[in-house]
C-alpha atoms as a printed R data frame, in Angstrom:
    type eleno elety resid chain resno      x      y      z
1   ATOM     1    CA   UNK     A     1 53.699 43.001 17.251
2   ATOM     2    CA   UNK     A     2 56.065 45.964 17.632
3   ATOM     3    CA   UNK     A     3 59.808 45.677 18.152
4   ATOM     4    CA   UNK     A     4 62.316 47.918 19.909
5   ATOM     5    CA   UNK     A     5 66.048 47.710 20.528
6   ATOM     6    CA   UNK     A     6 67.249 49.484 23.675
7   ATOM     7    CA   UNK     A     7 70.915 50.301 24.233
8   ATOM     8    CA   UNK     A     8 72.294 50.674 27.723
9   ATOM     9    CA   UNK     A     9 69.584 48.205 28.744
10  ATOM    10    CA   UNK     A    10 71.397 46.635 31.688
11  ATOM    11    CA   UNK     A    11 70.656 49.364 34.256
12  ATOM    12    CA   UNK     A    12 68.980 52.688 34.986
13  ATOM    13    CA   UNK     A    13 66.733 54.252 32.370
14  ATOM    14    CA   UNK     A    14 67.465 51.522 29.844
15  ATOM    15    CA   UNK     A    15 66.476 48.666 32.146
16  ATOM    16    CA   UNK     A    16 63.346 50.455 33.376
17  ATOM    17    CA   UNK     A    17 62.282 51.162 29.803
18  ATOM    18    CA   UNK     A    18 62.938 47.581 28.747
19  ATOM    19    CA   UNK     A    19 60.761 46.226 31.566
20  ATOM    20    CA   UNK     A    20 57.955 48.619 30.664
21  ATOM    21    CA   UNK     A    21 57.971 47.719 26.966
22  ATOM    22    CA   UNK     A    22 58.048 44.004 27.746
23  ATOM    23    CA   UNK     A    23 55.065 44.468 30.058
24  ATOM    24    CA   UNK     A    24 53.238 46.147 27.155
25  ATOM    25    CA   UNK     A    25 53.834 43.174 24.861
26  ATOM    26    CA   UNK     A    26 56.670 44.501 22.736
27  ATOM    27    CA   UNK     A    27 59.546 42.397 21.436
28  ATOM    28    CA   UNK     A    28 62.624 43.979 23.012
29  ATOM    29    CA   UNK     A    29 66.306 43.768 22.127
30  ATOM    30    CA   UNK     A    30 68.505 44.312 25.181
31  ATOM    31    CA   UNK     A    31 71.907 45.705 24.242
32  ATOM    32    CA   UNK     A    32 74.684 46.438 26.738
33  ATOM    33    CA   UNK     A    33 78.142 45.203 27.703
34  ATOM    34    CA   UNK     A    34 76.978 43.356 30.839
35  ATOM    35    CA   UNK     A    35 75.588 40.045 29.599
36  ATOM    36    CA   UNK     A    36 74.860 38.789 33.128
37  ATOM    37    CA   UNK     A    37 72.612 41.772 33.878
38  ATOM    38    CA   UNK     A    38 70.843 41.406 30.534
39  ATOM    39    CA   UNK     A    39 70.210 37.704 31.161
40  ATOM    40    CA   UNK     A    40 68.739 38.503 34.568
41  ATOM    41    CA   UNK     A    41 66.471 41.135 33.009
42  ATOM    42    CA   UNK     A    42 65.358 38.739 30.255
43  ATOM    43    CA   UNK     A    43 64.656 35.796 32.571
44  ATOM    44    CA   UNK     A    44 61.128 34.529 32.031
45  ATOM    45    CA   UNK     A    45 60.561 36.975 29.159
46  ATOM    46    CA   UNK     A    46 60.264 35.084 25.841
47  ATOM    47    CA   UNK     A    47 60.053 38.357 23.887
48  ATOM    48    CA   UNK     A    48 63.360 39.642 25.316
49  ATOM    49    CA   UNK     A    49 66.496 39.159 23.226
50  ATOM    50    CA   UNK     A    50 69.874 39.493 24.923
51  ATOM    51    CA   UNK     A    51 72.423 41.307 22.735
52  ATOM    52    CA   UNK     A    52 75.746 41.712 24.576
53  ATOM    53    CA   UNK     A    53 77.802 44.350 22.763
54  ATOM    54    CA   UNK     A    54 79.979 47.402 23.289
55  ATOM    55    CA   UNK     A    55 78.374 50.399 21.576
56  ATOM    56    CA   UNK     A    56 81.824 51.793 20.729
57  ATOM    57    CA   UNK     A    57 82.740 48.681 18.698
58  ATOM    58    CA   UNK     A    58 81.472 48.951 15.129
59  ATOM    59    CA   UNK     A    59 81.570 45.197 14.438
60  ATOM    60    CA   UNK     A    60 79.807 44.285 17.692
61  ATOM    61    CA   UNK     A    61 77.063 46.837 17.071
62  ATOM    62    CA   UNK     A    62 76.484 45.639 13.513
63  ATOM    63    CA   UNK     A    63 76.307 42.006 14.631
64  ATOM    64    CA   UNK     A    64 73.883 42.780 17.463
65  ATOM    65    CA   UNK     A    65 71.481 44.689 15.214
66  ATOM    66    CA   UNK     A    66 71.630 41.948 12.580
67  ATOM    67    CA   UNK     A    67 70.854 39.259 15.192
68  ATOM    68    CA   UNK     A    68 67.879 41.189 16.513
69  ATOM    69    CA   UNK     A    69 66.443 41.883 13.068
70  ATOM    70    CA   UNK     A    70 66.795 38.213 12.135
71  ATOM    71    CA   UNK     A    71 65.049 37.066 15.326
72  ATOM    72    CA   UNK     A    72 62.352 39.734 15.532
73  ATOM    73    CA   UNK     A    73 61.714 40.103 11.809
74  ATOM    74    CA   UNK     A    74 62.109 43.895 11.744
75  ATOM    75    CA   UNK     A    75 63.143 46.902 13.845
76  ATOM    76    CA   UNK     A    76 60.382 49.401 14.566
77  ATOM    77    CA   UNK     A    77 62.117 51.556 17.195
78  ATOM    78    CA   UNK     A    78 65.616 52.213 18.497
79  ATOM    79    CA   UNK     A    79 65.900 53.783 21.941
80  ATOM    80    CA   UNK     A    80 69.447 55.118 21.622
81  ATOM    81    CA   UNK     A    81 70.107 55.337 25.341
82  ATOM    82    CA   UNK     A    82 73.601 54.119 26.269
83  ATOM    83    CA   UNK     A    83 75.739 56.819 27.865
84  ATOM    84    CA   UNK     A    84 77.969 57.753 30.770
85  ATOM    85    CA   UNK     A    85 78.644 60.846 32.872
86  ATOM    86    CA   UNK     A    86 82.342 60.380 33.574
87  ATOM    87    CA   UNK     A    87 84.588 62.229 35.987
88  ATOM    88    CA   UNK     A    88 83.093 65.395 37.491
89  ATOM    89    CA   UNK     A    89 85.812 68.073 37.536
90  ATOM    90    CA   UNK     A    90 86.905 71.346 35.880
91  ATOM    91    CA   UNK     A    91 88.224 70.977 32.335
92  ATOM    92    CA   UNK     A    92 91.904 71.270 33.287
93  ATOM    93    CA   UNK     A    93 91.519 68.285 35.615
94  ATOM    94    CA   UNK     A    94 89.976 66.049 32.936
95  ATOM    95    CA   UNK     A    95 92.569 63.766 31.297
96  ATOM    96    CA   UNK     A    96 92.335 63.682 27.513
97  ATOM    97    CA   UNK     A    97 91.861 59.913 27.754
98  ATOM    98    CA   UNK     A    98 88.743 60.488 29.876
99  ATOM    99    CA   UNK     A    99 87.376 62.984 27.330
100 ATOM   100    CA   UNK     A   100 87.881 60.447 24.536
101 ATOM   101    CA   UNK     A   101 86.263 57.655 26.576
102 ATOM   102    CA   UNK     A   102 83.096 59.700 27.153
103 ATOM   103    CA   UNK     A   103 82.927 60.888 23.535
104 ATOM   104    CA   UNK     A   104 83.313 57.298 22.315
105 ATOM   105    CA   UNK     A   105 80.357 56.065 24.358
106 ATOM   106    CA   UNK     A   106 78.025 59.075 24.302
107 ATOM   107    CA   UNK     A   107 78.548 60.269 20.749
108 ATOM   108    CA   UNK     A   108 80.297 57.674 18.595
109 ATOM   109    CA   UNK     A   109 78.309 54.883 20.222
110 ATOM   110    CA   UNK     A   110 75.019 56.632 19.508
111 ATOM   111    CA   UNK     A   111 76.137 57.326 15.941
112 ATOM   112    CA   UNK     A   112 76.997 53.653 15.359
113 ATOM   113    CA   UNK     A   113 73.662 52.450 16.755
114 ATOM   114    CA   UNK     A   114 71.668 55.038 14.809
115 ATOM   115    CA   UNK     A   115 73.585 54.076 11.673
116 ATOM   116    CA   UNK     A   116 72.665 50.401 12.006
117 ATOM   117    CA   UNK     A   117 69.054 51.184 12.886
118 ATOM   118    CA   UNK     A   118 68.719 53.558  9.929
119 ATOM   119    CA   UNK     A   119 70.110 50.945  7.530
120 ATOM   120    CA   UNK     A   120 67.736 48.266  8.823
121 ATOM   121    CA   UNK     A   121 64.684 50.534  8.760
122 ATOM   122    CA   UNK     A   122 65.513 51.722  5.262
123 ATOM   123    CA   UNK     A   123 65.704 48.225  3.771
124 ATOM   124    CA   UNK     A   124 62.923 46.399  5.642
125 ATOM   125    CA   UNK     A   125 59.383 45.919  4.338
126 ATOM   126    CA   UNK     A   126 57.366 47.918  5.066
127 ATOM   127    CA   UNK     A   127 60.078 50.549  5.135
128 ATOM   128    CA   UNK     A   128 60.486 52.905  8.052
129 ATOM   129    CA   UNK     A   129 60.825 53.134 11.814
130 ATOM   130    CA   UNK     A   130 61.660 55.485 14.651
131 ATOM   131    CA   UNK     A   131 64.874 56.462 16.438
132 ATOM   132    CA   UNK     A   132 64.572 58.013 19.903
133 ATOM   133    CA   UNK     A   133 67.813 59.553 21.151
134 ATOM   134    CA   UNK     A   134 68.369 60.019 24.862
135 ATOM   135    CA   UNK     A   135 69.665 63.555 25.188
136 ATOM   136    CA   UNK     A   136 69.750 65.254 28.571
137 ATOM   137    CA   UNK     A   137 68.878 68.473 30.334
138 ATOM   138    CA   UNK     A   138 72.612 69.002 29.782
139 ATOM   139    CA   UNK     A   139 71.832 69.407 26.086
140 ATOM   140    CA   UNK     A   140 70.519 72.818 27.208
141 ATOM   141    CA   UNK     A   141 72.053 73.654 30.599
142 ATOM   142    CA   UNK     A   142 75.024 71.809 32.150
143 ATOM   143    CA   UNK     A   143 75.967 70.701 35.604
144 ATOM   144    CA   UNK     A   144 79.245 71.992 36.984
145 ATOM   145    CA   UNK     A   145 82.277 69.932 36.064
146 ATOM   146    CA   UNK     A   146 80.628 68.081 33.165
147 ATOM   147    CA   UNK     A   147 82.415 69.415 30.099
148 ATOM   148    CA   UNK     A   148 82.703 66.104 28.247
149 ATOM   149    CA   UNK     A   149 79.194 64.881 29.053
150 ATOM   150    CA   UNK     A   150 77.647 68.258 28.221
151 ATOM   151    CA   UNK     A   151 79.520 68.577 24.925
152 ATOM   152    CA   UNK     A   152 78.358 65.145 23.811
153 ATOM   153    CA   UNK     A   153 74.738 65.828 24.733
154 ATOM   154    CA   UNK     A   154 74.763 69.059 22.724
155 ATOM   155    CA   UNK     A   155 76.103 66.974 19.844
156 ATOM   156    CA   UNK     A   156 73.240 64.495 20.187
157 ATOM   157    CA   UNK     A   157 70.807 67.319 19.445
158 ATOM   158    CA   UNK     A   158 72.606 67.848 16.133
159 ATOM   159    CA   UNK     A   159 72.499 64.111 15.464
160 ATOM   160    CA   UNK     A   160 68.749 64.092 16.102
161 ATOM   161    CA   UNK     A   161 68.119 66.975 13.712
162 ATOM   162    CA   UNK     A   162 70.244 65.442 10.957
163 ATOM   163    CA   UNK     A   163 68.574 62.052 11.292
164 ATOM   164    CA   UNK     A   164 65.159 63.700 11.155
165 ATOM   165    CA   UNK     A   165 66.014 65.288  7.817
166 ATOM   166    CA   UNK     A   166 67.795 62.289  6.326
167 ATOM   167    CA   UNK     A   167 65.053 59.907  7.416
168 ATOM   168    CA   UNK     A   168 62.162 61.684  5.706
169 ATOM   169    CA   UNK     A   169 62.456 59.908  2.316
170 ATOM   170    CA   UNK     A   170 62.501 56.532  4.096
171 ATOM   171    CA   UNK     A   171 59.698 57.048  6.670
172 ATOM   172    CA   UNK     A   172 62.242 57.097  9.490
173 ATOM   173    CA   UNK     A   173 61.281 59.493 12.270
174 ATOM   174    CA   UNK     A   174 63.778 60.697 14.855
175 ATOM   175    CA   UNK     A   175 63.107 62.448 18.140
176 ATOM   176    CA   UNK     A   176 64.941 63.218 21.350
177 ATOM   177    CA   UNK     A   177 64.011 62.981 25.008
178 ATOM   178    CA   UNK     A   178 65.929 65.259 27.385
179 ATOM   179    CA   UNK     A   179 65.699 63.848 30.887
180 ATOM   180    CA   UNK     A   180 66.372 65.650 34.137
181 ATOM   181    CA   UNK     A   181 66.892 63.884 37.459
182 ATOM   182    CA   UNK     A   182 65.293 60.486 36.962
183 ATOM   183    CA   UNK     A   183 66.135 58.360 40.005
184 ATOM   184    CA   UNK     A   184 68.819 55.963 38.773
185 ATOM   185    CA   UNK     A   185 72.173 54.659 40.008
186 ATOM   186    CA   UNK     A   186 73.865 57.654 38.377
187 ATOM   187    CA   UNK     A   187 71.698 60.147 40.245
188 ATOM   188    CA   UNK     A   188 72.106 58.208 43.483
189 ATOM   189    CA   UNK     A   189 75.826 58.932 43.212
190 ATOM   190    CA   UNK     A   190 75.144 62.661 42.864
191 ATOM   191    CA   UNK     A   191 72.777 62.555 45.853
192 ATOM   192    CA   UNK     A   192 75.414 60.761 47.931
193 ATOM   193    CA   UNK     A   193 77.871 63.577 47.259
194 ATOM   194    CA   UNK     A   194 75.344 66.200 48.442
195 ATOM   195    CA   UNK     A   195 73.337 64.552 51.238
196 ATOM   196    CA   UNK     A   196 72.438 67.879 52.860
197 ATOM   197    CA   UNK     A   197 71.045 69.415 49.683
198 ATOM   198    CA   UNK     A   198 69.753 66.523 47.573
199 ATOM   199    CA   UNK     A   199 68.397 67.457 44.142
200 ATOM   200    CA   UNK     A   200 64.701 67.062 43.323
201 ATOM   201    CA   UNK     A   201 64.030 63.768 41.569
202 ATOM   202    CA   UNK     A   202 61.327 61.882 39.694
203 ATOM   203    CA   UNK     A   203 60.774 58.148 39.384
204 ATOM   204    CA   UNK     A   204 62.499 56.461 36.456
205 ATOM   205    CA   UNK     A   205 59.212 54.810 35.475
206 ATOM   206    CA   UNK     A   206 57.985 58.183 34.243
207 ATOM   207    CA   UNK     A   207 60.739 58.121 31.641
208 ATOM   208    CA   UNK     A   208 59.794 54.630 30.504
209 ATOM   209    CA   UNK     A   209 56.141 55.545 30.023
210 ATOM   210    CA   UNK     A   210 57.094 58.698 28.103
211 ATOM   211    CA   UNK     A   211 59.396 56.769 25.762
212 ATOM   212    CA   UNK     A   212 56.517 54.350 25.172
213 ATOM   213    CA   UNK     A   213 54.259 57.268 24.214
214 ATOM   214    CA   UNK     A   214 56.846 58.510 21.717
215 ATOM   215    CA   UNK     A   215 57.367 55.018 20.315
216 ATOM   216    CA   UNK     A   216 53.664 54.285 19.815
217 ATOM   217    CA   UNK     A   217 52.972 57.308 17.635
218 ATOM   218    CA   UNK     A   218 52.193 56.632 13.974
219 ATOM   219    CA   UNK     A   219 55.116 57.502 11.707
220 ATOM   220    CA   UNK     A   220 53.125 60.463 10.403
221 ATOM   221    CA   UNK     A   221 53.582 62.078 13.841
222 ATOM   222    CA   UNK     A   222 56.752 62.709 15.823
223 ATOM   223    CA   UNK     A   223 57.785 64.141 19.172
224 ATOM   224    CA   UNK     A   224 60.799 66.054 17.910
225 ATOM   225    CA   UNK     A   225 62.058 67.147 21.343
226 ATOM   226    CA   UNK     A   226 60.649 66.209 24.726
227 ATOM   227    CA   UNK     A   227 61.862 67.615 28.062
228 ATOM   228    CA   UNK     A   228 60.928 65.437 31.022
229 ATOM   229    CA   UNK     A   229 62.282 66.446 34.403
230 ATOM   230    CA   UNK     A   230 61.702 66.624 38.116
231 ATOM   231    CA   UNK     A   231 59.255 69.496 38.603
232 ATOM   232    CA   UNK     A   232 61.345 71.450 41.099
233 ATOM   233    CA   UNK     A   233 64.641 71.317 39.215
234 ATOM   234    CA   UNK     A   234 66.169 74.787 38.846
235 ATOM   235    CA   UNK     A   235 65.980 74.573 35.065
236 ATOM   236    CA   UNK     A   236 63.579 77.490 34.689
237 ATOM   237    CA   UNK     A   237 64.596 80.702 36.415
238 ATOM   238    CA   UNK     A   238 67.496 83.019 37.031
239 ATOM   239    CA   UNK     A   239 70.337 82.882 39.519
């Protein structure tokens, strides 16, 4: 039986992915700050393990990963998903405290979770596993007013590449999925701000099924970078 720990599992892409993996028979660790939402998601799911933790807190992250490994026996996959968009504004209107808040969640939080996953995968028997980082279309092309979010998502690409290299001796694969306009609460907020010109969207279930495809590959194969987006997004083309 395969095991996966999903961060940011209480809503959006994380929750949709958790439901899909549970439906496929995986043992799933649900990590997020909102314990109530995680408990609701895990209700009636004996293979779901609720792991309330703040991804920016080193001690909480370490304890959550240790609990899951002890319960599940091993960690096959980490879906490193937790993140936030933050305030949408030009750079001179972004308080430094807001910049630091977004960097803590989107970059430091993903580092801490990858660090714990790597350590567990390196020492378990049989050795190895897979880390899937949630990047973004913003890792390539940004939205307006997203300097902090965009900077962190570019950094995640570097994290993915470094983990891929460092994981080779230990059979730890690392890949990245860059998602564009999956219908979640975050995108609903963007749509609400532009009701006359809503962006093209895709269903969030498409993300969940794609993450499952990446996770099910044998460790001898890896999706290094995957771009999954709404077909009519203006990602390809010139202005």
